[in-house]
Amino acid sequence: MTATAQTETEIHGNYINGEWAPAASGETFENRSPADTSDLVGRFAASAKEDVERAVAAAAEAAEGWRQTSPIARANILHKAAEILAGRQAEIGRELTREEGKTLKEGIGETGRAVQILRYFAGEAQQPSGEHYPSMNPLTLLYTLREPLGVVALITPWNFPIAIPAWKMAPALAFGNTVVFKPASLTPLCAVRLTQALADAGLPPGVLNLVTGGASAVGDPLVRDPRVAGISFTGSNAVGAELRKLAAETGAKLQLELGGKNPAIVLADADLDHALTHVVAGAMMSTGQKCTATSRAIVDRRVAAQFTRDLTDRIGALKVGDPLATETQIGPAVSAEAADRIVADVAAAKGDGALLVGGDRLRANGHGRGHFVAPTLFGDVDPESTLGQEELFGPVLGVIPVDGLDEALAVANRVRFGLSASLFTRDLGTALAFVRGIQAGIVHVNSETAGAEPHVPFGGMKGSSSYSREQGKAAREFFTQTKTVYVDPPPG
Ligand code: UN1
C-alpha cells in the first residue's frame, strides 16, 4: 500500500481493497482552502458508480473474515490507529483547518477528539456483546449475541471532517462491520488521513474502503447497492428525507443525524457573563456550522435588553480571519456557496427580527481571499418566523425575549428540530424543570449547546435524527443485530 504524500499538488486516490488507486475514470477534483482560494489543499479522485461497485464488492468480500476476527484483535488495530493519529495530531489539525476553515485550535482539538473516539471504541469492542437468560428448560443454555450488520455505508459531513467519520467508523469496525466511506467532497483530505491511520494500523484489505466524489456520483449508487446492510448519515434534513424513502425500499438499517435549531435559554437569575460567553461560543465557533450550534437565545425579558446589548458588543468584536492565525476566533464559511447562502438567508430574514450586527460578506483586509461572513445577531426575533424556525447553518444568532421558564420552554419546543438545548440559571429546581420539559436529545445546564463526549449517546429528538443514537454504548445498537441462541444438550 502506498501512503499518499502531503505536497499541495498531490493527487489522493480512493482506498479500495487495501490499495490507493485513482478513480476508474482517472478524473479528479480539487480542494481549495475556504480561507484562501489560492491555497490548493490537494486533488482527489472524482469517483463514480464503478468505483463504488469495486468498493462495495471489496467490503462484501472482506465481511465474513472481519466478522470472524476476534474483537480483541479489532480493538488492537483501533488502538494502533489512535496512536498513529495522535502522533500526527498537530499536522492533521492544520490540514483540517486548511480544508474546512475552522480555527487551528478547533482543528487540532477535533483531531484529538478522533483519537479519543478510536480509543473509546477499542475498549468498547472488548465489552460484553450479549446477554445470558434463564430458560423454561433448566438445561437449555439461552443467550444473545450481537453480530455485525455486514457492509455499512458511512456518509459524513464537512463540518467535523475527522471526528464524525471516526465516530461512525470506530464502532462500525469495532463491532465487526466492513465499511464503504464516502466523505463530504469539501473535506476529503481528513478522510484520507483517517483512512491512512487505520490502514497503517494493519486493517485487512477490504475492511475499510474510501471513495471520494460527489453526492450523486458516489453517494447515490452507494446507498442503492443491495449489498449495503446499514447506512449512517450525518447531514441535511433534505437528504435525510430521501434516505428514509430509499431505506424503506431497500430494507437497509438507517441512522440519521440531521439539523438543529438549538435554543439557549437565559433566565434572569443566571450568571449573565458566563451565559454570554457560552451563548457566543455556541453560536459562533466553527463559524456556526455545527448541527449543535446555538441559533436561538431565548432570554428572560427582565434581562433581555442588556443581554442583547452585550451580545451585540461581543459578536461585533469577534476576530474573523485566517483560521491558521492564533488571534483569529472565527474562520470562513466552508465554501462560496455556503457564504452566499448565509448572506441571502440573513437578507431574507430582515423582517423576522431586528438586524443588530453583521449580515454581510466580508471582503476588505484580505477577507476577499476566502468566503468570510460577518458574525450576525438579530434582536426581537419572531419565534414563528423563518429565522425563528429554520436552521441557517452559519454564524447567525437570534434573540427571542420571553417571560420566564414556561414561555421559554414553549418557544424552545415549538420547532421541528430537537437536537440540543441549554439553560442558564442558578436555580436547581428550574434546571430540573427544564431537563424534564425540553424536547432535545442533548441537554446542557449552564454550558453551551455544542460539544459531545465520545462515551455517551449523541443524537436528537423529533426531526433531528432517526431516533437511533451514535457514540457510547448506543453505537452498538446501531452497528449490530441480535442473534438469540438456544443450546440444548443432546438427548441421552
Ligand atoms: C459537537 O457539537 O461538537 O454535525 C458535535 C454536527 C453534529 C456533531 C456536533 N453531528 O454538527
Coordinates of C-alpha atoms and ligand atoms in Angstrom, one line a residue:
M1 CA 0.0 0.0 0.0
T2 CA 1.4 3.4 -0.9
A3 CA 0.8 6.3 1.5
T4 CA -0.4 9.4 -0.2
A5 CA 2.1 12.3 0.2
Q6 CA 1.5 15.7 1.7
T7 CA 2.6 18.0 -1.1
E8 CA 0.0 20.5 -2.2
T9 CA -0.3 19.1 -5.7
E10 CA -0.6 15.5 -4.5
I11 CA -3.4 13.5 -6.1
H12 CA -5.1 11.4 -3.4
G13 CA -6.7 8.2 -4.6
N14 CA -9.5 6.1 -3.3
Y15 CA -8.6 3.3 -0.9
I16 CA -10.2 0.1 -2.1
N17 CA -9.4 -3.4 -1.1
G18 CA -6.2 -2.3 0.6
E19 CA -4.9 -0.2 -2.2
W20 CA -4.8 3.5 -3.0
A21 CA -5.9 4.0 -6.6
P22 CA -7.3 6.7 -8.8
A23 CA -10.9 6.8 -9.9
A24 CA -11.6 4.4 -12.7
S25 CA -12.2 7.3 -15.0
G26 CA -9.0 9.0 -14.0
E27 CA -10.9 12.1 -13.1
T28 CA -10.0 14.3 -10.1
F29 CA -11.5 17.3 -8.3
E30 CA -9.6 20.0 -6.5
N31 CA -10.0 21.0 -2.9
R32 CA -9.1 24.6 -2.0
S33 CA -9.0 26.3 1.3
P34 CA -12.1 28.3 2.1
A35 CA -9.9 30.9 3.9
D36 CA -7.7 31.5 0.8
T37 CA -8.8 30.1 -2.5
S38 CA -5.2 30.3 -3.8
D39 CA -4.3 27.5 -1.4
L40 CA -4.7 24.2 -3.2
V41 CA -5.1 21.6 -0.5
G42 CA -5.0 18.7 -2.9
R43 CA -6.6 16.8 -5.8
F44 CA -8.9 13.9 -5.1
A45 CA -10.4 11.0 -7.0
A46 CA -13.7 12.1 -8.7
S47 CA -15.3 8.7 -8.4
A48 CA -18.4 7.2 -10.0
K49 CA -20.6 4.2 -9.9
E50 CA -17.9 1.7 -11.0
D51 CA -15.6 2.8 -8.1
V52 CA -18.5 2.3 -5.7
E53 CA -19.1 -1.1 -7.2
R54 CA -15.5 -2.1 -6.5
A55 CA -15.5 -0.7 -3.0
V56 CA -18.8 -2.5 -2.1
A57 CA -17.5 -5.7 -3.6
A58 CA -14.3 -5.5 -1.6
A59 CA -16.2 -4.8 1.6
A60 CA -18.6 -7.7 0.9
E61 CA -15.7 -10.0 0.2
A62 CA -14.0 -9.0 3.5
A63 CA -17.1 -9.1 5.6
E64 CA -17.0 -12.7 6.7
G65 CA -13.3 -12.7 7.7
W66 CA -13.7 -9.5 9.7
R67 CA -16.9 -10.7 11.4
Q68 CA -14.9 -13.8 12.5
T69 CA -11.9 -11.8 13.7
S70 CA -11.7 -11.6 17.5
P71 CA -13.0 -8.3 18.9
I72 CA -9.7 -8.2 20.8
A73 CA -7.7 -8.2 17.5
R74 CA -10.1 -5.5 16.1
A75 CA -9.5 -3.4 19.3
N76 CA -5.7 -3.7 18.9
I77 CA -6.0 -2.2 15.4
L78 CA -8.1 0.7 16.6
H79 CA -5.7 1.4 19.4
K80 CA -2.8 1.4 17.0
A81 CA -4.7 3.8 14.6
A82 CA -5.3 6.1 17.6
E83 CA -1.6 6.2 18.3
I84 CA -0.7 6.9 14.7
L85 CA -3.3 9.7 14.6
A86 CA -2.2 11.1 17.9
G87 CA 1.4 11.2 16.6
R88 CA 0.2 13.4 13.7
Q89 CA -2.4 15.4 15.6
A90 CA -0.8 18.9 15.0
E91 CA -0.1 18.3 11.3
I92 CA -3.6 16.8 10.6
G93 CA -5.2 19.5 12.7
R94 CA -3.6 22.1 10.4
E95 CA -4.7 20.3 7.3
L96 CA -8.2 20.1 8.7
T97 CA -8.1 23.9 9.3
R98 CA -6.8 24.5 5.7
E99 CA -9.6 22.4 4.1
E100 CA -12.6 23.2 6.4
G101 CA -11.8 26.7 7.7
K102 CA -12.3 26.3 11.5
T103 CA -9.6 27.7 13.7
L104 CA -6.4 25.9 14.2
K105 CA -7.3 25.3 17.9
E106 CA -10.5 23.7 16.8
G107 CA -8.8 21.7 14.0
I108 CA -6.2 20.3 16.4
G109 CA -8.8 19.8 19.1
E110 CA -11.1 17.9 16.7
T111 CA -8.2 15.6 15.6
G112 CA -7.6 14.9 19.3
R113 CA -11.3 14.0 19.6
A114 CA -11.0 11.5 16.8
V115 CA -8.1 9.9 18.7
Q116 CA -10.2 9.7 21.8
I117 CA -13.1 8.1 19.8
L118 CA -10.8 5.4 18.4
R119 CA -9.5 4.7 21.9
Y120 CA -13.0 4.5 23.4
F121 CA -14.3 2.1 20.8
A122 CA -11.2 -0.1 21.1
G123 CA -12.2 -0.5 24.7
E124 CA -15.9 -0.9 23.8
A125 CA -15.0 -3.8 21.4
Q126 CA -13.9 -5.8 24.5
Q127 CA -17.2 -5.2 26.4
P128 CA -19.9 -7.9 26.7
S129 CA -21.7 -8.2 23.5
G130 CA -24.8 -10.2 24.5
E131 CA -26.8 -11.4 27.5
H132 CA -27.4 -14.7 29.2
Y133 CA -31.0 -15.6 30.1
P134 CA -32.7 -18.3 32.2
S135 CA -34.8 -20.8 30.1
M136 CA -38.0 -22.7 30.6
N137 CA -35.9 -25.8 30.2
P138 CA -33.3 -25.7 33.0
L139 CA -30.8 -27.5 30.8
T140 CA -31.0 -25.0 28.0
L141 CA -28.2 -22.5 27.6
L142 CA -30.1 -19.4 26.3
Y143 CA -28.2 -16.3 25.3
T144 CA -27.9 -13.5 22.8
L145 CA -25.1 -12.4 20.6
R146 CA -24.6 -9.0 18.9
E147 CA -23.4 -9.6 15.4
P148 CA -22.3 -7.1 12.8
L149 CA -24.7 -5.9 10.0
G150 CA -22.2 -6.7 7.3
V151 CA -21.3 -3.9 4.8
V152 CA -22.2 -0.4 6.1
A153 CA -22.1 2.9 4.2
L154 CA -20.9 5.9 6.1
I155 CA -21.7 9.2 4.6
T156 CA -20.2 12.1 6.5
P157 CA -20.4 15.9 6.5
W158 CA -17.7 18.5 6.1
N159 CA -18.2 20.3 9.4
F160 CA -16.5 17.8 11.5
P161 CA -14.3 16.2 8.8
I162 CA -12.3 13.8 11.1
A163 CA -14.4 13.4 14.3
I164 CA -17.7 12.4 12.6
P165 CA -16.0 9.9 10.3
A166 CA -14.2 8.5 13.4
W167 CA -17.3 8.3 15.4
K168 CA -19.1 6.3 12.8
M169 CA -16.1 4.2 11.6
A170 CA -14.7 3.2 15.0
P171 CA -17.9 1.5 16.2
A172 CA -18.7 0.1 12.8
L173 CA -15.2 -1.6 12.7
A174 CA -15.0 -2.5 16.4
F175 CA -18.3 -4.5 16.1
G176 CA -17.2 -6.3 13.0
N177 CA -18.7 -4.5 10.1
T178 CA -16.9 -3.7 6.9
V179 CA -17.1 -0.1 5.6
V180 CA -17.5 1.9 2.5
F181 CA -16.8 5.5 3.5
K182 CA -18.0 8.5 1.4
P183 CA -16.8 11.7 2.9
A184 CA -18.1 15.2 2.0
S185 CA -16.4 16.5 -1.1
L186 CA -15.4 19.7 0.6
T187 CA -13.2 17.8 3.1
P188 CA -11.6 14.7 1.6
L189 CA -8.1 15.2 3.0
C190 CA -9.2 14.5 6.6
A191 CA -10.9 11.3 5.3
V192 CA -7.7 10.3 3.6
R193 CA -5.7 10.9 6.8
L194 CA -8.1 8.9 9.0
T195 CA -8.2 6.0 6.4
Q196 CA -4.4 6.1 6.2
A197 CA -4.1 5.8 10.0
L198 CA -6.4 2.7 10.0
A199 CA -4.7 1.2 7.0
D200 CA -1.2 1.7 8.6
A201 CA -2.5 0.2 11.8
G202 CA -3.0 -3.1 9.9
L203 CA -6.7 -3.2 8.9
P204 CA -7.0 -6.1 6.4
P205 CA -7.8 -5.3 2.8
G206 CA -11.4 -4.6 2.0
V207 CA -12.5 -3.9 5.7
L208 CA -12.4 -0.1 5.1
N209 CA -12.9 1.4 1.7
L210 CA -12.8 5.1 1.0
V211 CA -14.5 6.5 -2.1
T212 CA -14.3 10.3 -2.7
G213 CA -16.5 12.2 -5.1
G214 CA -19.9 13.9 -5.3
A215 CA -23.2 13.0 -3.8
S216 CA -24.9 11.9 -6.9
A217 CA -21.9 10.2 -8.5
V218 CA -20.8 8.3 -5.3
G219 CA -23.4 8.6 -2.5
D220 CA -26.4 7.7 -4.7
P221 CA -25.1 4.4 -6.1
L222 CA -23.6 3.5 -2.7
V223 CA -26.9 3.8 -0.8
R224 CA -28.8 2.0 -3.5
D225 CA -26.4 -1.0 -3.5
P226 CA -28.3 -4.0 -2.3
R227 CA -25.2 -5.4 -0.5
V228 CA -25.2 -2.4 1.8
A229 CA -26.9 -3.5 5.0
G230 CA -26.6 -0.3 7.0
I231 CA -26.4 3.4 6.3
S232 CA -25.2 6.0 8.8
F233 CA -25.6 9.6 7.5
T234 CA -25.0 13.0 9.1
G235 CA -26.2 16.0 7.1
S236 CA -29.2 17.9 5.9
N237 CA -32.8 17.1 6.6
A238 CA -33.5 17.1 2.8
V239 CA -31.0 14.3 2.1
G240 CA -32.2 12.6 5.3
A241 CA -35.8 12.5 4.0
E242 CA -34.6 10.9 0.7
L243 CA -32.6 8.3 2.6
R244 CA -35.7 7.4 4.7
K245 CA -37.6 6.7 1.5
L246 CA -34.8 4.7 0.0
A247 CA -34.1 2.6 3.1
A248 CA -37.8 1.8 3.2
E249 CA -37.4 0.2 -0.2
T250 CA -34.0 -1.5 0.2
G251 CA -34.5 -2.5 3.8
A252 CA -31.1 -1.1 4.9
K253 CA -30.8 -0.2 8.6
L254 CA -30.7 3.6 8.7
Q255 CA -29.2 6.1 11.1
L256 CA -29.7 9.8 10.5
E257 CA -28.2 12.8 12.3
L258 CA -29.8 15.9 10.9
G259 CA -30.3 19.5 11.7
G260 CA -31.0 21.6 14.8
K261 CA -32.5 24.9 15.8
N262 CA -30.9 24.8 19.2
P263 CA -32.1 27.1 22.0
A264 CA -30.1 28.6 24.8
I265 CA -32.5 29.8 27.5
V266 CA -31.1 32.6 29.7
L267 CA -33.1 33.3 32.9
A268 CA -32.8 36.4 34.9
D269 CA -31.0 34.7 37.8
A270 CA -28.2 33.3 35.6
D271 CA -24.6 34.4 35.8
L272 CA -25.0 36.6 32.7
D273 CA -21.4 36.9 31.9
H274 CA -21.0 33.2 31.9
A275 CA -24.1 32.8 29.8
L276 CA -22.8 35.4 27.3
T277 CA -19.6 33.6 26.9
H278 CA -21.3 30.3 26.3
V279 CA -24.0 31.6 24.0
V280 CA -21.5 33.4 21.8
A281 CA -19.3 30.3 21.7
G282 CA -22.2 28.0 21.0
A283 CA -23.5 30.3 18.2
M284 CA -20.2 31.3 16.5
M285 CA -17.4 28.7 16.9
S286 CA -16.7 26.8 13.7
T287 CA -18.5 29.8 12.0
G288 CA -21.8 28.5 13.5
Q289 CA -21.5 25.4 11.2
K290 CA -22.5 22.8 13.7
C291 CA -25.7 20.9 13.9
T292 CA -25.4 21.6 17.7
A293 CA -24.8 25.3 17.3
T294 CA -26.9 27.7 19.3
S295 CA -29.2 29.6 16.9
R296 CA -31.8 31.0 19.4
A297 CA -31.1 32.8 22.6
I298 CA -34.3 32.7 24.5
V299 CA -33.9 35.4 27.1
D300 CA -36.0 36.4 30.1
R301 CA -37.5 39.8 29.3
R302 CA -36.1 41.3 32.6
V303 CA -32.6 41.0 31.3
A304 CA -33.1 40.8 27.5
A305 CA -32.3 44.4 26.6
Q306 CA -28.9 44.4 28.5
F307 CA -28.1 40.8 27.4
T308 CA -28.8 41.8 23.7
R309 CA -26.6 44.9 24.0
D310 CA -23.8 42.7 25.5
L311 CA -24.2 40.1 22.8
T312 CA -24.1 42.8 20.1
D313 CA -20.8 44.1 21.5
R314 CA -19.2 40.6 21.9
I315 CA -20.3 39.4 18.5
G316 CA -19.2 42.6 16.8
A317 CA -15.8 42.3 18.4
L318 CA -15.1 38.7 17.2
K319 CA -11.9 38.5 15.2
V320 CA -12.8 37.0 11.8
G321 CA -9.9 36.0 9.6
D322 CA -7.2 33.5 8.7
P323 CA -8.1 30.4 10.8
L324 CA -4.4 29.4 10.9
A325 CA -3.6 32.7 12.7
T326 CA -3.6 32.4 16.5
E327 CA -5.6 35.6 17.2
T328 CA -8.4 34.5 14.9
Q329 CA -11.7 33.5 16.6
I330 CA -13.9 32.8 13.6
G331 CA -12.8 31.4 10.3
P332 CA -14.6 31.5 6.9
A333 CA -17.8 29.7 5.8
V334 CA -16.9 26.4 4.2
S335 CA -17.5 27.4 0.6
A336 CA -18.5 30.3 -1.6
E337 CA -22.0 28.7 -1.9
A338 CA -22.3 28.4 1.8
A339 CA -21.2 32.1 2.4
D340 CA -23.6 33.3 -0.3
R341 CA -26.5 31.3 1.1
I342 CA -25.9 32.5 4.6
V343 CA -25.9 36.1 3.5
A344 CA -29.0 35.6 1.3
D345 CA -30.8 33.9 4.2
V346 CA -29.9 36.8 6.5
A347 CA -31.2 39.3 3.9
A348 CA -34.4 37.4 3.6
A349 CA -34.8 37.3 7.4
K350 CA -34.8 41.1 7.9
G351 CA -38.5 41.1 8.5
D352 CA -38.2 38.3 11.1
G353 CA -36.2 40.4 13.7
A354 CA -34.0 43.4 14.1
L355 CA -30.6 43.0 12.5
L356 CA -28.2 44.4 15.1
V357 CA -24.7 43.4 13.8
G358 CA -23.2 41.5 10.9
G359 CA -25.1 40.1 8.0
D360 CA -22.5 40.8 5.3
R361 CA -19.9 39.0 3.2
L362 CA -16.5 40.4 4.4
R363 CA -14.2 41.3 1.5
A364 CA -11.8 44.0 2.8
N365 CA -8.5 43.3 4.7
G366 CA -7.7 40.1 2.9
H367 CA -11.1 38.6 3.6
G368 CA -11.7 38.7 -0.2
R369 CA -9.3 35.8 -0.5
G370 CA -11.8 33.5 1.2
H371 CA -15.5 33.0 2.0
F372 CA -15.9 35.2 5.1
V373 CA -19.2 36.2 6.6
A374 CA -19.7 38.7 9.5
P375 CA -21.0 37.1 12.7
T376 CA -24.6 38.2 12.8
L377 CA -27.1 38.9 15.6
F378 CA -30.8 39.6 15.3
G379 CA -32.8 41.0 18.2
D380 CA -36.6 40.6 18.9
V381 CA -36.9 37.6 16.6
D382 CA -40.4 36.3 15.9
P383 CA -40.2 32.7 17.1
E384 CA -42.7 31.6 14.4
S385 CA -40.8 33.3 11.5
T386 CA -38.3 31.5 9.2
L387 CA -35.4 32.9 11.2
G388 CA -37.0 31.5 14.4
Q389 CA -37.8 28.1 12.9
E390 CA -35.2 27.1 10.2
E391 CA -31.6 26.2 10.5
L392 CA -29.2 28.7 8.8
F393 CA -26.0 26.7 9.4
G394 CA -23.8 29.8 9.8
P395 CA -22.8 32.4 12.3
V396 CA -26.2 33.8 12.9
L397 CA -28.0 34.1 16.3
G398 CA -31.4 35.4 17.1
V399 CA -32.6 36.7 20.5
I400 CA -36.2 35.9 21.5
P401 CA -37.4 37.7 24.6
V402 CA -39.8 35.7 26.9
D403 CA -41.5 35.9 30.3
G404 CA -40.0 33.2 32.4
L405 CA -39.2 29.5 32.0
D406 CA -42.7 28.3 31.0
E407 CA -42.8 30.6 28.0
A408 CA -39.2 29.9 27.2
L409 CA -39.8 26.1 27.1
A410 CA -42.9 26.6 25.0
V411 CA -41.0 28.7 22.5
A412 CA -37.9 26.4 22.6
N413 CA -40.1 23.3 21.8
R414 CA -42.2 24.9 19.1
V415 CA -39.8 23.9 16.2
R416 CA -39.5 20.7 14.2
F417 CA -36.0 20.0 15.5
G418 CA -34.8 18.7 18.9
L419 CA -31.1 18.2 18.9
S420 CA -29.5 20.1 21.7
A421 CA -30.6 22.8 24.2
S422 CA -29.1 24.8 27.1
L423 CA -30.4 26.6 30.1
F424 CA -28.6 29.2 32.2
T425 CA -29.8 29.6 35.7
R426 CA -28.6 29.3 39.3
D427 CA -31.8 27.6 40.5
L428 CA -31.7 23.8 40.8
G429 CA -35.5 23.4 40.7
T430 CA -35.7 25.4 37.5
A431 CA -32.9 23.4 36.0
L432 CA -34.7 20.2 36.7
A433 CA -37.9 21.5 35.3
F434 CA -36.1 22.4 32.1
V435 CA -34.5 19.0 31.8
R436 CA -38.0 17.4 32.2
G437 CA -39.7 19.8 29.8
I438 CA -37.2 20.4 26.9
Q439 CA -37.6 18.3 23.7
A440 CA -33.9 17.7 22.9
G441 CA -31.6 14.7 22.7
I442 CA -28.8 16.6 24.4
V443 CA -29.4 18.9 27.2
H444 CA -27.0 21.3 28.9
V445 CA -27.4 23.3 32.1
N446 CA -25.0 26.2 32.3
S447 CA -23.0 25.2 29.3
E448 CA -23.2 25.8 25.5
T449 CA -25.4 23.7 23.2
A450 CA -22.5 22.2 21.2
G451 CA -20.0 19.6 22.2
A452 CA -20.2 15.9 22.6
E453 CA -18.1 13.4 24.6
P454 CA -17.5 10.1 22.9
H455 CA -18.6 7.7 25.6
V456 CA -22.2 8.9 25.9
P457 CA -25.1 8.8 23.4
F458 CA -25.4 11.6 20.9
G459 CA -28.5 12.3 18.8
G460 CA -31.6 14.4 18.6
M461 CA -35.4 14.1 19.1
K462 CA -38.1 14.9 16.6
G463 CA -36.8 16.0 13.1
S464 CA -33.1 16.0 14.2
S465 CA -32.5 12.3 13.9
S466 CA -33.9 8.9 13.2
Y467 CA -34.2 8.1 17.0
S468 CA -31.1 5.9 17.0
R469 CA -28.1 7.3 18.8
E470 CA -24.5 7.5 18.0
Q471 CA -21.4 7.0 20.2
G472 CA -21.1 5.5 23.7
K473 CA -22.9 2.2 24.3
A474 CA -25.7 3.3 21.9
A475 CA -23.4 2.8 18.9
R476 CA -23.5 -1.0 19.4
E477 CA -27.3 -0.8 19.0
F478 CA -27.0 0.6 15.5
F479 CA -24.0 -1.3 14.2
T480 CA -25.0 -4.8 15.4
Q481 CA -28.0 -7.1 15.2
T482 CA -29.1 -9.7 17.7
K483 CA -28.9 -13.4 17.4
T484 CA -30.7 -15.4 20.1
V485 CA -29.2 -18.8 20.8
Y486 CA -30.9 -21.9 22.4
V487 CA -28.3 -24.7 23.1
D488 CA -29.8 -27.9 24.5
P489 CA -27.7 -30.9 25.5
P490 CA -28.1 -33.8 23.1
P491 CA -30.6 -36.4 24.3
G492 CA -29.5 -39.5 26.1
Ligands
UN1_1 C1 -20.3 18.9 18.6 O1 -21.2 19.7 18.9 O2 -19.1 19.0 19.0 O3 -22.7 17.7 12.6 C2 -20.5 17.7 17.6 C3 -22.7 18.1 13.7 C4 -23.0 17.1 14.8 C5 -21.8 16.9 15.7 C6 -21.7 18.0 16.7 N1 -23.4 15.9 14.2 O4 -22.5 19.3 13.9

